[in-house]
Each structure stands twice: as structure tokens, then as C-alpha cells.
mmCIF file of C-alpha atoms in Angstrom:
data_model
loop_
_atom_site.group_PDB
_atom_site.id
_atom_site.type_symbol
_atom_site.label_atom_id
_atom_site.label_comp_id
_atom_site.label_asym_id
_atom_site.label_seq_id
_atom_site.Cartn_x
_atom_site.Cartn_y
_atom_site.Cartn_z
ATOM 1 C CA UNK A 30 81.941 -43.264 92.834
ATOM 2 C CA UNK A 31 78.541 -43.317 92.515
ATOM 3 C CA UNK A 32 76.020 -42.575 94.183
ATOM 4 C CA UNK A 33 72.906 -43.810 95.886
ATOM 5 C CA UNK A 34 69.821 -41.946 95.270
ATOM 6 C CA UNK A 35 67.559 -41.878 98.270
ATOM 7 C CA UNK A 36 64.786 -41.612 96.722
ATOM 8 C CA UNK A 37 61.241 -44.240 95.625
ATOM 9 C CA UNK A 38 62.985 -46.721 93.330
ATOM 10 C CA UNK A 39 61.671 -49.324 90.845
ATOM 11 C CA UNK A 40 62.916 -52.869 91.472
ATOM 12 C CA UNK A 41 66.495 -52.392 90.586
ATOM 13 C CA UNK A 42 68.482 -55.152 88.773
ATOM 14 C CA UNK A 43 71.501 -56.855 89.707
ATOM 15 C CA UNK A 44 74.705 -53.535 90.380
ATOM 16 C CA UNK A 45 78.181 -53.411 90.143
ATOM 17 C CA UNK A 46 80.323 -51.512 92.774
ATOM 18 C CA UNK A 47 79.198 -47.915 91.598
ATOM 19 C CA UNK A 48 75.891 -48.233 91.007
ATOM 20 C CA UNK A 49 73.356 -48.716 94.426
ATOM 21 C CA UNK A 50 70.251 -50.133 95.340
ATOM 22 C CA UNK A 51 67.903 -47.173 96.081
ATOM 23 C CA UNK A 52 65.852 -46.784 99.161
ATOM 24 C CA UNK A 53 62.487 -45.694 99.367
ATOM 25 C CA UNK A 54 62.962 -42.408 101.144
ATOM 26 C CA UNK A 55 59.801 -40.120 100.053
ATOM 27 C CA UNK A 56 60.576 -36.263 99.477
ATOM 28 C CA UNK A 57 64.099 -37.118 100.303
ATOM 29 C CA UNK A 58 66.949 -35.896 97.822
ATOM 30 C CA UNK A 59 70.247 -36.870 100.108
ATOM 31 C CA UNK A 60 72.663 -38.954 98.294
ATOM 32 C CA UNK A 61 75.292 -41.252 99.776
ATOM 33 C CA UNK A 62 78.269 -43.462 98.480
ATOM 34 C CA UNK A 63 78.527 -47.301 98.088
ATOM 35 C CA UNK A 64 80.811 -47.061 101.252
ATOM 36 C CA UNK A 65 79.092 -45.456 104.859
ATOM 37 C CA UNK A 66 81.947 -44.579 107.581
ATOM 38 C CA UNK A 67 81.771 -46.507 110.693
ATOM 39 C CA UNK A 68 82.917 -45.008 113.665
ATOM 40 C CA UNK A 69 83.033 -47.664 116.068
ATOM 41 C CA UNK A 70 86.504 -47.482 116.820
ATOM 42 C CA UNK A 71 86.524 -44.135 117.979
ATOM 43 C CA UNK A 72 87.069 -43.443 121.255
ATOM 44 C CA UNK A 73 88.971 -46.950 122.801
ATOM 45 C CA UNK A 74 91.230 -48.062 119.986
ATOM 46 C CA UNK A 75 91.605 -44.875 117.899
ATOM 47 C CA UNK A 76 92.062 -41.605 119.297
ATOM 48 C CA UNK A 77 90.350 -38.180 118.853
ATOM 49 C CA UNK A 78 92.553 -36.996 116.596
ATOM 50 C CA UNK A 79 92.647 -40.380 114.429
ATOM 51 C CA UNK A 80 89.221 -40.137 114.499
ATOM 52 C CA UNK A 81 89.053 -36.319 112.578
ATOM 53 C CA UNK A 82 91.581 -37.727 110.090
ATOM 54 C CA UNK A 83 89.692 -40.868 109.185
ATOM 55 C CA UNK A 84 86.277 -38.247 108.686
ATOM 56 C CA UNK A 85 88.153 -35.393 107.219
ATOM 57 C CA UNK A 86 89.968 -38.236 104.884
ATOM 58 C CA UNK A 87 86.596 -40.424 104.139
ATOM 59 C CA UNK A 88 84.387 -36.653 103.413
ATOM 60 C CA UNK A 89 87.208 -35.689 101.242
ATOM 61 C CA UNK A 90 86.645 -38.837 99.509
ATOM 62 C CA UNK A 91 83.392 -38.114 98.519
ATOM 63 C CA UNK A 92 82.216 -40.640 101.586
ATOM 64 C CA UNK A 93 78.751 -38.386 103.116
ATOM 65 C CA UNK A 94 77.598 -41.083 105.401
ATOM 66 C CA UNK A 95 78.272 -41.626 108.668
ATOM 67 C CA UNK A 96 77.134 -43.954 111.266
ATOM 68 C CA UNK A 97 77.367 -44.052 114.932
ATOM 69 C CA UNK A 98 75.337 -45.226 117.665
ATOM 70 C CA UNK A 99 74.776 -43.750 121.789
ATOM 71 C CA UNK A 100 76.539 -47.028 122.800
ATOM 72 C CA UNK A 101 79.849 -46.651 121.079
ATOM 73 C CA UNK A 102 83.057 -46.858 121.439
ATOM 74 C CA UNK A 103 83.263 -50.737 121.473
ATOM 75 C CA UNK A 104 84.267 -52.841 123.120
ATOM 76 C CA UNK A 105 81.479 -50.923 125.139
ATOM 77 C CA UNK A 106 81.292 -49.443 129.083
ATOM 78 C CA UNK A 107 80.222 -47.585 130.899
ATOM 79 C CA UNK A 108 82.637 -45.160 131.691
ATOM 80 C CA UNK A 109 83.540 -44.941 127.192
ATOM 81 C CA UNK A 110 80.010 -44.887 126.831
ATOM 82 C CA UNK A 111 78.604 -42.075 124.083
ATOM 83 C CA UNK A 112 82.401 -41.163 123.674
ATOM 84 C CA UNK A 113 81.926 -41.806 120.020
ATOM 85 C CA UNK A 114 78.953 -39.114 119.357
ATOM 86 C CA UNK A 115 81.085 -36.574 121.214
ATOM 87 C CA UNK A 116 83.829 -37.093 119.152
ATOM 88 C CA UNK A 117 81.723 -36.730 115.455
ATOM 89 C CA UNK A 118 79.702 -33.948 117.312
ATOM 90 C CA UNK A 119 82.632 -32.101 117.696
ATOM 91 C CA UNK A 120 84.538 -32.697 114.234
ATOM 92 C CA UNK A 121 80.780 -31.845 112.317
ATOM 93 C CA UNK A 122 81.135 -28.419 114.424
ATOM 94 C CA UNK A 123 84.429 -27.710 114.052
ATOM 95 C CA UNK A 124 84.361 -28.823 110.142
ATOM 96 C CA UNK A 125 80.769 -26.966 109.996
ATOM 97 C CA UNK A 126 79.457 -29.609 107.874
ATOM 98 C CA UNK A 127 76.604 -30.854 109.206
ATOM 99 C CA UNK A 128 74.266 -30.063 106.205
ATOM 100 C CA UNK A 129 76.911 -32.222 104.198
ATOM 101 C CA UNK A 130 76.566 -35.805 105.280
ATOM 102 C CA UNK A 131 73.829 -38.149 106.240
ATOM 103 C CA UNK A 132 74.188 -39.029 109.811
ATOM 104 C CA UNK A 133 72.966 -42.284 111.274
ATOM 105 C CA UNK A 134 73.397 -43.566 115.025
ATOM 106 C CA UNK A 135 71.671 -46.114 117.012
ATOM 107 C CA UNK A 136 69.482 -46.381 120.069
ATOM 108 C CA UNK A 137 71.396 -49.596 122.255
ATOM 109 C CA UNK A 138 68.827 -52.264 123.582
ATOM 110 C CA UNK A 139 68.605 -53.511 127.098
ATOM 111 C CA UNK A 140 72.049 -53.202 128.476
ATOM 112 C CA UNK A 141 73.889 -52.355 131.903
ATOM 113 C CA UNK A 142 76.159 -50.119 129.897
ATOM 114 C CA UNK A 143 73.164 -47.126 130.121
ATOM 115 C CA UNK A 144 69.509 -46.995 131.469
ATOM 116 C CA UNK A 145 70.202 -49.352 133.829
ATOM 117 C CA UNK A 146 69.070 -52.389 131.216
ATOM 118 C CA UNK A 147 66.188 -50.660 131.069
ATOM 119 C CA UNK A 148 64.268 -52.245 127.309
ATOM 120 C CA UNK A 149 63.550 -50.123 124.215
ATOM 121 C CA UNK A 150 60.265 -48.662 125.049
ATOM 122 C CA UNK A 151 59.142 -45.042 124.426
ATOM 123 C CA UNK A 152 60.849 -43.355 127.037
ATOM 124 C CA UNK A 153 64.090 -45.087 126.393
ATOM 125 C CA UNK A 154 64.024 -43.802 122.805
ATOM 126 C CA UNK A 155 62.981 -40.659 123.644
ATOM 127 C CA UNK A 156 65.802 -40.689 126.132
ATOM 128 C CA UNK A 157 67.891 -42.224 124.041
ATOM 129 C CA UNK A 158 67.625 -39.858 120.823
ATOM 130 C CA UNK A 159 67.806 -36.259 123.014
ATOM 131 C CA UNK A 160 71.227 -37.989 124.814
ATOM 132 C CA UNK A 161 72.504 -38.357 120.654
ATOM 133 C CA UNK A 162 71.143 -34.623 119.464
ATOM 134 C CA UNK A 163 73.267 -33.543 122.387
ATOM 135 C CA UNK A 164 76.424 -35.088 121.750
ATOM 136 C CA UNK A 165 76.155 -34.875 118.280
ATOM 137 C CA UNK A 166 75.628 -31.095 118.363
ATOM 138 C CA UNK A 167 72.469 -31.041 115.807
ATOM 139 C CA UNK A 168 69.367 -30.548 116.207
ATOM 140 C CA UNK A 169 68.552 -34.329 113.990
ATOM 141 C CA UNK A 170 69.412 -36.950 112.678
ATOM 142 C CA UNK A 171 69.090 -38.228 109.204
ATOM 143 C CA UNK A 172 68.772 -42.220 110.304
ATOM 144 C CA UNK A 173 67.999 -43.165 113.419
ATOM 145 C CA UNK A 174 67.832 -47.368 114.082
ATOM 146 C CA UNK A 175 67.031 -49.533 116.768
ATOM 147 C CA UNK A 176 70.645 -51.697 117.554
ATOM 148 C CA UNK A 177 69.159 -54.997 118.449
ATOM 149 C CA UNK A 178 65.394 -55.915 118.792
ATOM 150 C CA UNK A 179 63.744 -55.596 122.913
ATOM 151 C CA UNK A 180 62.826 -59.302 122.463
ATOM 152 C CA UNK A 181 64.906 -62.336 122.656
ATOM 153 C CA UNK A 182 66.859 -63.394 118.790
ATOM 154 C CA UNK A 183 70.102 -65.162 118.598
ATOM 155 C CA UNK A 184 72.441 -62.650 117.669
ATOM 156 C CA UNK A 185 76.119 -62.144 117.778
ATOM 157 C CA UNK A 186 77.006 -65.351 115.818
ATOM 158 C CA UNK A 187 74.050 -66.749 117.328
ATOM 159 C CA UNK A 188 72.093 -68.631 114.675
ATOM 160 C CA UNK A 189 69.094 -71.068 116.338
ATOM 161 C CA UNK A 190 66.246 -69.370 118.406
ATOM 162 C CA UNK A 191 65.359 -70.937 121.593
ATOM 163 C CA UNK A 192 61.182 -70.643 122.341
ATOM 164 C CA UNK A 193 62.139 -71.327 126.074
ATOM 165 C CA UNK A 194 64.060 -68.104 126.524
ATOM 166 C CA UNK A 195 61.100 -66.307 125.273
ATOM 167 C CA UNK A 196 60.044 -63.370 127.516
ATOM 168 C CA UNK A 197 57.470 -60.146 126.975
ATOM 169 C CA UNK A 198 58.961 -57.476 124.971
ATOM 170 C CA UNK A 199 58.185 -53.872 124.687
ATOM 171 C CA UNK A 200 55.084 -54.345 122.106
ATOM 172 C CA UNK A 201 56.097 -53.505 118.184
ATOM 173 C CA UNK A 202 53.684 -50.407 118.087
ATOM 174 C CA UNK A 203 55.074 -48.798 120.913
ATOM 175 C CA UNK A 204 58.145 -48.699 119.474
ATOM 176 C CA UNK A 205 57.400 -47.526 116.029
ATOM 177 C CA UNK A 206 54.910 -44.686 117.781
ATOM 178 C CA UNK A 207 57.827 -43.305 119.710
ATOM 179 C CA UNK A 208 59.840 -43.263 116.076
ATOM 180 C CA UNK A 209 56.491 -41.654 114.994
ATOM 181 C CA UNK A 210 56.502 -39.043 117.650
ATOM 182 C CA UNK A 211 60.290 -37.952 117.000
ATOM 183 C CA UNK A 212 59.339 -37.874 113.444
ATOM 184 C CA UNK A 213 56.856 -35.424 113.537
ATOM 185 C CA UNK A 214 59.076 -32.969 115.601
ATOM 186 C CA UNK A 215 61.901 -33.426 113.296
ATOM 187 C CA UNK A 216 64.337 -35.024 115.581
ATOM 188 C CA UNK A 217 64.864 -37.774 113.302
ATOM 189 C CA UNK A 218 64.498 -37.701 109.106
ATOM 190 C CA UNK A 219 64.154 -41.490 108.923
ATOM 191 C CA UNK A 220 64.546 -44.773 110.481
ATOM 192 C CA UNK A 221 65.753 -48.436 110.092
ATOM 193 C CA UNK A 222 66.384 -51.725 112.373
ATOM 194 C CA UNK A 223 69.846 -53.412 112.732
ATOM 195 C CA UNK A 224 70.502 -56.947 113.756
ATOM 196 C CA UNK A 225 66.601 -58.070 113.043
ATOM 197 C CA UNK A 226 65.416 -61.069 111.805
ATOM 198 C CA UNK A 227 62.109 -61.078 109.014
ATOM 199 C CA UNK A 228 59.733 -61.549 111.732
ATOM 200 C CA UNK A 229 60.899 -58.403 113.464
ATOM 201 C CA UNK A 230 61.228 -56.920 109.725
ATOM 202 C CA UNK A 231 57.296 -58.017 109.178
ATOM 203 C CA UNK A 232 56.323 -57.077 112.552
ATOM 204 C CA UNK A 233 57.712 -53.632 112.332
ATOM 205 C CA UNK A 234 56.798 -52.596 109.175
ATOM 206 C CA UNK A 235 52.992 -53.865 109.790
ATOM 207 C CA UNK A 236 52.826 -51.547 113.324
ATOM 208 C CA UNK A 237 54.480 -48.591 110.733
ATOM 209 C CA UNK A 238 51.107 -48.945 108.301
ATOM 210 C CA UNK A 239 48.555 -49.217 111.160
ATOM 211 C CA UNK A 240 49.843 -46.420 112.777
ATOM 212 C CA UNK A 241 50.592 -43.873 109.661
ATOM 213 C CA UNK A 242 54.176 -44.193 110.721
ATOM 214 C CA UNK A 243 56.438 -44.038 107.874
ATOM 215 C CA UNK A 244 58.451 -47.709 107.585
ATOM 216 C CA UNK A 245 61.703 -48.103 108.074
ATOM 217 C CA UNK A 246 64.140 -47.570 104.945
ATOM 218 C CA UNK A 247 67.364 -49.745 106.059
ATOM 219 C CA UNK A 248 68.491 -52.805 107.643
ATOM 220 C CA UNK A 249 72.079 -53.114 109.675
ATOM 221 C CA UNK A 250 72.893 -56.502 110.188
ATOM 222 C CA UNK A 251 76.367 -58.386 110.129
ATOM 223 C CA UNK A 252 76.920 -60.008 106.146
ATOM 224 C CA UNK A 253 80.109 -60.454 104.595
ATOM 225 C CA UNK A 254 81.760 -63.548 102.605
ATOM 226 C CA UNK A 255 81.198 -65.316 106.382
ATOM 227 C CA UNK A 256 78.251 -65.168 106.788
ATOM 228 C CA UNK A 257 75.788 -64.795 104.053
ATOM 229 C CA UNK A 258 72.621 -65.539 105.965
ATOM 230 C CA UNK A 259 70.972 -62.320 104.944
ATOM 231 C CA UNK A 260 70.500 -63.720 101.510
ATOM 232 C CA UNK A 261 68.176 -66.865 102.857
ATOM 233 C CA UNK A 262 66.484 -64.974 105.970
ATOM 234 C CA UNK A 263 65.752 -61.491 105.082
ATOM 235 C CA UNK A 264 66.132 -60.473 101.711
ATOM 236 C CA UNK A 265 62.993 -61.958 100.784
ATOM 237 C CA UNK A 266 61.677 -59.535 102.982
ATOM 238 C CA UNK A 267 63.666 -56.587 102.733
ATOM 239 C CA UNK A 268 63.266 -56.559 98.299
ATOM 240 C CA UNK A 269 62.200 -53.445 96.810
ATOM 241 C CA UNK A 270 58.728 -55.358 95.723
ATOM 242 C CA UNK A 271 57.725 -56.486 99.292
ATOM 243 C CA UNK A 272 59.160 -54.151 102.277
ATOM 244 C CA UNK A 273 61.997 -52.469 100.333
ATOM 245 C CA UNK A 274 64.408 -51.902 103.056
ATOM 246 C CA UNK A 275 68.358 -51.499 102.394
ATOM 247 C CA UNK A 276 70.900 -53.337 104.250
ATOM 248 C CA UNK A 277 73.745 -51.315 105.612
ATOM 249 C CA UNK A 278 76.444 -54.392 106.265
ATOM 250 C CA UNK A 279 77.964 -53.751 109.038
ATOM 251 C CA UNK A 280 81.411 -56.492 109.650
ATOM 252 C CA UNK A 281 81.514 -57.124 105.864
ATOM 253 C CA UNK A 282 85.825 -57.367 106.409
ATOM 254 C CA UNK A 283 84.828 -60.334 110.136
ATOM 255 C CA UNK A 284 86.492 -57.820 111.963
ATOM 256 C CA UNK A 285 89.661 -57.986 110.085
ATOM 257 C CA UNK A 286 89.708 -61.513 109.185
ATOM 258 C CA UNK A 287 88.835 -60.485 105.874
ATOM 259 C CA UNK A 288 92.388 -59.171 104.811
ATOM 260 C CA UNK A 289 95.644 -59.889 104.286
ATOM 261 C CA UNK A 290 97.212 -59.136 107.717
ATOM 262 C CA UNK A 291 96.456 -62.963 108.632
ATOM 263 C CA UNK A 292 97.810 -64.405 104.950
ATOM 264 C CA UNK A 293 100.754 -64.496 102.605
ATOM 265 C CA UNK A 294 102.940 -63.382 105.442
ATOM 266 C CA UNK A 295 100.832 -60.236 106.564
ATOM 267 C CA UNK A 296 101.391 -58.833 110.248
ATOM 268 C CA UNK A 297 99.039 -60.450 112.142
ATOM 269 C CA UNK A 298 96.549 -57.863 114.380
ATOM 270 C CA UNK A 299 97.502 -54.729 114.986
ATOM 271 C CA UNK A 300 98.207 -53.252 118.047
ATOM 272 C CA UNK A 301 95.262 -51.278 118.958
ATOM 273 C CA UNK A 302 93.132 -54.590 118.175
ATOM 274 C CA UNK A 303 96.056 -56.347 120.077
ATOM 275 C CA UNK A 304 93.872 -54.830 123.561
ATOM 276 C CA UNK A 305 90.672 -56.830 123.194
ATOM 277 C CA UNK A 306 91.678 -60.275 122.229
ATOM 278 C CA UNK A 307 88.512 -62.129 122.969
ATOM 279 C CA UNK A 308 86.128 -59.315 121.210
ATOM 280 C CA UNK A 309 83.997 -60.403 118.451
ATOM 281 C CA UNK A 310 85.137 -64.569 118.811
ATOM 282 C CA UNK A 311 82.928 -65.299 115.644
ATOM 283 C CA UNK A 312 85.614 -63.463 113.039
ATOM 284 C CA UNK A 313 88.308 -65.468 114.745
ATOM 285 C CA UNK A 314 87.347 -69.177 114.988
ATOM 286 C CA UNK A 315 89.050 -71.449 113.545
ATOM 287 C CA UNK A 316 86.549 -71.961 110.587
ATOM 288 C CA UNK A 317 86.237 -68.653 110.011
ATOM 289 C CA UNK A 318 89.907 -68.388 109.246
ATOM 290 C CA UNK A 319 89.734 -71.654 107.229
ATOM 291 C CA UNK A 320 87.355 -69.765 104.891
ATOM 292 C CA UNK A 321 89.249 -66.775 104.924
ATOM 293 C CA UNK A 322 92.264 -68.584 103.489
ATOM 294 C CA UNK A 323 90.418 -69.595 100.328
ATOM 295 C CA UNK A 324 88.600 -66.326 100.029
ATOM 296 C CA UNK A 325 92.122 -65.117 100.037
ATOM 297 C CA UNK A 326 93.739 -67.256 97.129
ATOM 298 C CA UNK A 327 90.683 -65.970 95.199
ATOM 299 C CA UNK A 328 91.843 -62.351 95.845
ATOM 300 C CA UNK A 329 95.151 -63.126 94.798
ATOM 301 C CA UNK A 330 93.718 -64.894 91.762
ATOM 302 C CA UNK A 331 91.924 -62.246 91.131
ATOM 303 C CA UNK A 332 94.808 -59.501 91.449
ATOM 304 C CA UNK A 333 93.224 -58.123 94.904
ATOM 305 C CA UNK A 334 93.622 -57.787 98.226
ATOM 306 C CA UNK A 335 91.321 -60.084 100.381
ATOM 307 C CA UNK A 336 89.953 -56.646 101.942
ATOM 308 C CA UNK A 337 89.070 -55.372 98.051
ATOM 309 C CA UNK A 338 87.363 -58.463 97.370
ATOM 310 C CA UNK A 339 85.346 -59.169 100.554
ATOM 311 C CA UNK A 340 84.318 -54.951 100.016
ATOM 312 C CA UNK A 341 83.894 -55.699 95.928
ATOM 313 C CA UNK A 342 81.608 -58.070 96.653
ATOM 314 C CA UNK A 343 79.646 -56.751 99.550
ATOM 315 C CA UNK A 344 78.747 -53.772 97.177
ATOM 316 C CA UNK A 345 78.033 -56.285 93.814
ATOM 317 C CA UNK A 346 75.097 -57.601 95.894
ATOM 318 C CA UNK A 347 71.195 -56.104 95.385
ATOM 319 C CA UNK A 348 69.821 -55.559 98.278
ATOM 320 C CA UNK A 349 72.631 -53.621 99.510
ATOM 321 C CA UNK A 350 71.969 -50.137 99.470
ATOM 322 C CA UNK A 351 75.513 -48.680 101.395
ATOM 323 C CA UNK A 352 78.327 -50.607 102.851
ATOM 324 C CA UNK A 353 79.798 -50.066 106.240
ATOM 325 C CA UNK A 354 83.419 -49.402 106.238
ATOM 326 C CA UNK A 355 85.310 -49.418 109.472
ATOM 327 C CA UNK A 356 89.151 -48.735 109.987
ATOM 328 C CA UNK A 357 91.259 -48.348 112.928
ATOM 329 C CA UNK A 358 94.265 -47.089 110.592
ATOM 330 C CA UNK A 359 93.925 -44.466 108.035
ATOM 331 C CA UNK A 360 96.195 -46.378 105.547
ATOM 332 C CA UNK A 361 93.406 -49.358 105.892
ATOM 333 C CA UNK A 362 90.716 -46.805 105.449
ATOM 334 C CA UNK A 363 92.019 -45.833 102.188
ATOM 335 C CA UNK A 364 91.826 -49.285 100.648
ATOM 336 C CA UNK A 365 88.662 -49.752 102.146
ATOM 337 C CA UNK A 366 87.311 -46.610 100.321
ATOM 338 C CA UNK A 367 89.541 -47.654 96.630
ATOM 339 C CA UNK A 368 87.892 -51.474 96.833
ATOM 340 C CA UNK A 369 84.524 -49.585 95.932
ATOM 341 C CA UNK A 370 85.755 -48.514 92.751
ATOM 342 C CA UNK A 371 86.415 -52.537 92.061
ATOM 343 C CA UNK A 372 84.127 -54.842 89.669
ATOM 344 C CA UNK A 373 84.042 -58.169 89.580
ATOM 345 C CA UNK A 374 84.097 -60.426 86.787
ATOM 346 C CA UNK A 375 81.651 -63.316 86.399
ATOM 347 C CA UNK A 376 84.725 -65.660 86.718
ATOM 348 C CA UNK A 377 85.686 -64.457 90.394
ATOM 349 C CA UNK A 378 82.036 -64.170 91.649
ATOM 350 C CA UNK A 379 81.771 -68.233 90.491
ATOM 351 C CA UNK A 380 84.894 -69.101 92.356
ATOM 352 C CA UNK A 381 83.657 -66.566 95.430
ATOM 353 C CA UNK A 382 80.037 -69.365 95.726
ATOM 354 C CA UNK A 383 82.651 -72.206 95.157
ATOM 355 C CA UNK A 384 83.951 -71.713 98.681
ATOM 356 C CA UNK A 385 80.980 -70.328 99.788
ATOM 357 C CA UNK A 386 79.502 -74.251 99.167
ATOM 358 C CA UNK A 387 82.839 -75.437 100.573
ATOM 359 C CA UNK A 388 82.619 -72.822 104.279
ATOM 360 C CA UNK A 389 78.833 -72.151 104.463
ATOM 361 C CA UNK A 390 78.940 -68.941 106.672
ATOM 362 C CA UNK A 391 81.013 -70.236 109.225
ATOM 363 C CA UNK A 392 80.636 -67.070 111.607
ATOM 364 C CA UNK A 393 78.073 -68.808 112.434
ATOM 365 C CA UNK A 394 78.328 -70.548 116.167
ATOM 366 C CA UNK A 395 75.992 -72.525 116.874
#
């Protein structure tokens, strides 16, 4: 597999799955492959033993980028919050591999799950990082992400902004200053955003410039064949000649909808996901399923599984730095990693766009 080199790049041309957009990370010589190991099911849908098995396999296949969060596992609860980081921390300690992987985590926004719903202010950011470092058994993280904005924005499939819901959030400058201090202390190497808008990206970058803090290098947003809003809403702001921020798509398989288990005699939801039938409903709406059925036909015509098509398509986008893959079984993980060896031809890409024009962003719920 090709590697993503985290060094200052020239504007990249359109690329194949084996290459990748470089992120602007001065003096950083780590590399990561086009797929990034997600962990949000570890400790809930997946046992610790299963989590270790997945991590061992992923690293053995060259995946060296692990993404977690203080919120995980999901669905979140006060009882399980932080459990995923603990599992990843124990695995890294047992394998002695901390210096061989890029480790990303996230600071959650206001939530009753932790810190009694407090916003993402400087004290909360510092407390979150200290807690994550303790659970992960490390003295630094390679990438710290703000899990979702402190201010009101439409999230989780919502698209319409309602000005009446505005409230006074923590100022951008205070958040950026707190992250900058953690970088100075060596607890955070680089930082990024998540579930963010173009407005938020620009304000964060402007604040970083004013304060002399390194700018964010990544954004982790929902992105897949069923939700391509990044193309029109964020690609310009994040382009190399503007803020030079790489996309780390989550949900590239839309919660399993973009897999063959729902089509062509597939088995349907697995036993783990059946425990959470109402989780992430945007991925399983009638509109999303109808679009996925047409993408499944495109995949079949190209001699691919639907998951291969979905992941290879994500990896082919010029603004994607690395695609987050998650799985509840080792077999799923094996298929997902192998998908990054697939290169889609022009005819298949055209067929994908034709489906998109008929079913534009069906994950959107309003």
C-alpha cells in the first residue's frame, strides 16, 4: 500500500487509492497509509479480545494510524465513556508499539456523558487531554481533534442552520490558545477539527494565525457515497492553496448500509449491531437504502463488493488524506483494508456520479 507523507505539499493532483493527499505538518516525518483504524465499537459492540485482534491485524497490514476519542465507545454512556481509550492503551502497552503508530483522539463537546455538559473551553480541553493520556498510557497524542463544535451547528444528518438556536459558545481564540499550550508542552503534536463547517474552519485558522499557533491539519467529517456535502461545503476552504486541511472521512460505509449485507441475499445487520436498532438512523433511512441499492448495482457491474466501491471511491478523492475504517468482525476489517488496493476506472466513477445525481446526499434528514 502507498503511504501518506505528512509533510508540506504542493497542490496535489487527482489521485488513485494508492497515493494520498499530503497534510501540512512541518517537521513531521511520520507516515500513514490510506486507511485509518477506527475504534468506536471497542468496549461495547466489540470485546477487548476482539479489539486487540483487529488492531493486531490492521497494524500487520501496514495501517499505522489509530483514531479514538474520550467519548468512545458508542452509543455513548457515562458508564462506558473512555473505555475504548483504555483498551487501546492496554494494547499499545502490551505490544510496545506506541512509537510505531500515529495516535489520534478527540475532545468531546458539551455532553452529559462527561464533565456535566460543560462546553469545550480551555479547562475542559486540558482535562480531556490529561484523561486521554492517562487512559492511553502515553505522554502525547499525534493528533488531537475537537469532536464537534462548541457552538450550535446542524449535526448527525441535519443540514439546515436555524439562527434562532444560536447561543454564546466558547470563543474560537480560547480554544485555539488551549490547544497551542498543549502543543508547546509536548502533549499534543498536531490538531484537527471534526463535524465542522466551512465557517468554523476559517475562524479556527484565523485564530491560529493571530495567536501564532500551528493551524489545524485535518477535519473528520461524515462523508460517503450517501453524503458528499464536503465537496460543495468544505473542499474549497480546506484546499491546499487555502487552509490546506486534509479530510479524514468517517462513516464511509454509512453504518454498514454501503455493504453487501443488505443486498443480493445478504445476511442483514450483524448480531452486534442488532443491540442498537435506533442508532444512527440517517444511515438506514429509506432514501439511503434506495441509493445504496443502485450503488450496489454499480459495484456488481465493476466486479466489486459494495464496500470495495464505497471505500475505493472515498480514497480516490483529492481532498481525502486517510479514510477511517471500522468493523465489528475481523472478516469485515480484512475486506475493508483490501479495498484500498482497488482503483476505480473512469466508467465506474461516471456511474457513481450518475447515481449521485439521482440520489443526492440521502443521509441528510431535513
